[in-house]
Short mmCIF file of the C-alpha atoms (twelve columns), coordinates in Angstrom:
data_MODEL
# 
_entry.id   MODEL 
# 
loop_
_atom_site.group_PDB 
_atom_site.id 
_atom_site.type_symbol 
_atom_site.label_atom_id 
_atom_site.label_alt_id 
_atom_site.label_comp_id 
_atom_site.label_asym_id 
_atom_site.label_seq_id 
_atom_site.Cartn_x 
_atom_site.Cartn_y 
_atom_site.Cartn_z 
_atom_site.pdbx_PDB_model_num 
ATOM 1  C CA . MET A 1  128.660 -203.211 53.553 1 
ATOM 2  C CA . PRO A 2  125.135 -203.570 55.025 1 
ATOM 3  C CA . GLN A 3  122.705 -200.703 54.647 1 
ATOM 4  C CA . THR A 4  121.382 -198.871 57.680 1 
ATOM 5  C CA . ALA A 5  117.791 -197.922 58.496 1 
ATOM 6  C CA . LEU A 6  118.531 -194.435 57.183 1 
ATOM 7  C CA . GLU A 7  119.292 -195.911 53.761 1 
ATOM 8  C CA . GLU A 8  116.301 -198.271 53.660 1 
ATOM 9  C CA . PRO A 9  113.022 -196.389 54.076 1 
ATOM 10 C CA . THR A 10 110.083 -198.368 55.334 1 
ATOM 11 C CA . VAL A 11 107.189 -198.161 52.920 1 
ATOM 12 C CA . LYS A 12 103.670 -198.447 54.223 1 
ATOM 13 C CA . VAL A 13 100.480 -197.651 52.380 1 
ATOM 14 C CA . PRO A 14 97.727  -197.804 54.993 1 
ATOM 15 C CA . GLU A 15 94.228  -198.681 53.854 1 
ATOM 16 C CA . ALA A 16 92.572  -196.063 56.045 1 
ATOM 17 C CA . GLY A 17 95.375  -193.799 57.235 1 
ATOM 18 C CA . TRP A 18 97.546  -194.216 60.280 1 
ATOM 19 C CA . SER A 19 96.574  -195.131 63.796 1 
ATOM 20 C CA . GLN A 20 98.403  -194.944 67.117 1 
ATOM 21 C CA . VAL A 21 98.777  -198.741 67.025 1 
ATOM 22 C CA . ASP A 22 100.957 -198.399 63.907 1 
ATOM 23 C CA . LEU A 23 103.575 -196.357 65.776 1 
ATOM 24 C CA . PRO A 24 106.736 -197.793 67.388 1 
ATOM 25 C CA . GLU A 25 106.562 -198.321 71.152 1 
ATOM 26 C CA . SER A 26 110.238 -198.291 72.187 1 
ATOM 27 C CA . PRO A 27 111.441 -195.023 73.772 1 
ATOM 28 C CA . GLY A 28 114.287 -193.507 71.809 1 
ATOM 29 C CA . THR A 29 112.936 -194.708 68.476 1 
ATOM 30 C CA . ALA A 30 112.720 -191.955 65.878 1 
ATOM 31 C CA . LEU A 31 110.689 -191.498 62.721 1 
ATOM 32 C CA . GLN A 32 111.703 -189.222 59.871 1 
ATOM 33 C CA . TYR A 33 109.354 -188.260 57.060 1 
ATOM 34 C CA . VAL A 34 108.003 -185.411 54.954 1 
ATOM 35 C CA . ASN A 35 104.359 -184.594 55.708 1 
ATOM 36 C CA . ALA A 36 101.592 -183.356 53.421 1 
ATOM 37 C CA . ARG A 37 102.631 -179.705 54.023 1 
ATOM 38 C CA . GLY A 38 106.164 -180.438 52.817 1 
ATOM 39 C CA . GLU A 39 107.657 -180.171 56.306 1 
ATOM 40 C CA . ARG A 40 110.508 -182.512 57.206 1 
ATOM 41 C CA . ILE A 41 109.575 -184.156 60.507 1 
ATOM 42 C CA . ILE A 42 111.874 -185.890 62.962 1 
ATOM 43 C CA . ALA A 43 109.929 -187.385 65.876 1 
ATOM 44 C CA . VAL A 44 111.538 -189.230 68.795 1 
ATOM 45 C CA . LEU A 45 109.466 -191.257 71.264 1 
ATOM 46 C CA . SER A 46 110.218 -190.183 74.827 1 
ATOM 47 C CA . ASP A 47 109.944 -192.344 77.935 1 
ATOM 48 C CA . THR A 48 106.740 -190.443 78.818 1 
ATOM 49 C CA . SER A 49 104.978 -191.717 75.652 1 
ATOM 50 C CA . LEU A 50 105.071 -188.246 74.067 1 
ATOM 51 C CA . TRP A 51 106.756 -187.735 70.715 1 
ATOM 52 C CA . ARG A 52 109.389 -184.953 70.755 1 
ATOM 53 C CA . VAL A 53 109.037 -183.409 67.319 1 
ATOM 54 C CA . THR A 54 111.258 -181.132 65.278 1 
ATOM 55 C CA . SER A 55 109.784 -179.861 62.036 1 
ATOM 56 C CA . VAL A 56 111.488 -177.886 59.301 1 
ATOM 57 C CA . THR A 57 109.252 -176.010 56.875 1 
ATOM 58 C CA . PRO A 58 110.053 -175.719 53.164 1 
ATOM 59 C CA . GLY A 59 111.115 -172.125 53.937 1 
ATOM 60 C CA . GLY A 60 113.640 -173.299 56.549 1 
ATOM 61 C CA . GLU A 61 111.741 -172.402 59.725 1 
ATOM 62 C CA . VAL A 62 112.395 -174.831 62.575 1 
ATOM 63 C CA . HIS A 63 109.760 -175.701 65.181 1 
ATOM 64 C CA . HIS A 64 109.933 -177.945 68.249 1 
ATOM 65 C CA . GLY A 65 107.115 -179.489 70.212 1 
ATOM 66 C CA . SER A 66 105.704 -182.502 71.990 1 
ATOM 67 C CA . TRP A 67 102.909 -184.484 70.381 1 
ATOM 68 C CA . ILE A 68 100.655 -187.175 71.746 1 
ATOM 69 C CA . PRO A 69 100.635 -190.387 69.658 1 
ATOM 70 C CA . ALA A 70 97.266  -189.500 68.089 1 
ATOM 71 C CA . ALA A 71 98.691  -186.186 66.816 1 
ATOM 72 C CA . LEU A 72 101.657 -187.936 65.209 1 
ATOM 73 C CA . ALA A 73 99.347  -190.528 63.649 1 
ATOM 74 C CA . ALA A 74 97.191  -187.697 62.266 1 
ATOM 75 C CA . ASP A 75 100.250 -185.983 60.750 1 
ATOM 76 C CA . LEU A 76 101.216 -189.315 59.159 1 
ATOM 77 C CA . TRP A 77 97.745  -189.638 57.589 1 
ATOM 78 C CA . SER A 78 98.862  -188.992 54.001 1 
ATOM 79 C CA . VAL A 79 102.474 -190.175 54.381 1 
ATOM 80 C CA . GLU A 80 103.327 -193.370 52.540 1 
ATOM 81 C CA . ARG A 81 107.013 -193.594 53.420 1 
ATOM 82 C CA . TYR A 82 108.935 -192.965 56.600 1 
ATOM 83 C CA . THR A 83 112.392 -193.842 57.873 1 
ATOM 84 C CA . PRO A 84 112.561 -195.507 61.292 1 
ATOM 85 C CA . ILE A 85 115.718 -194.857 63.295 1 
ATOM 86 C CA . PRO A 86 116.146 -197.431 66.075 1 
ATOM 87 C CA . ALA A 87 116.927 -196.347 69.614 1 
ATOM 88 C CA . PRO A 88 120.680 -196.280 70.322 1 
# 
């Protein structure tokens, strides 16, 4: 049985951190990762170019927000692995 994107994390080790140009451009695409603060992040690209973000802290608090691409790239700065989830 073939593996899905959820089972095969994409590994990227940027030379100088992340940039907006490294982010997917297709609305509906999601990224899942754990950031430097230990928060689990699920970010979905909307059709307005904003990322709809849900974060869960290590203590279980859940936060929702909208981030511009530069903010998501900044949060990804120290992340080496993320899981892309293609748009349905």
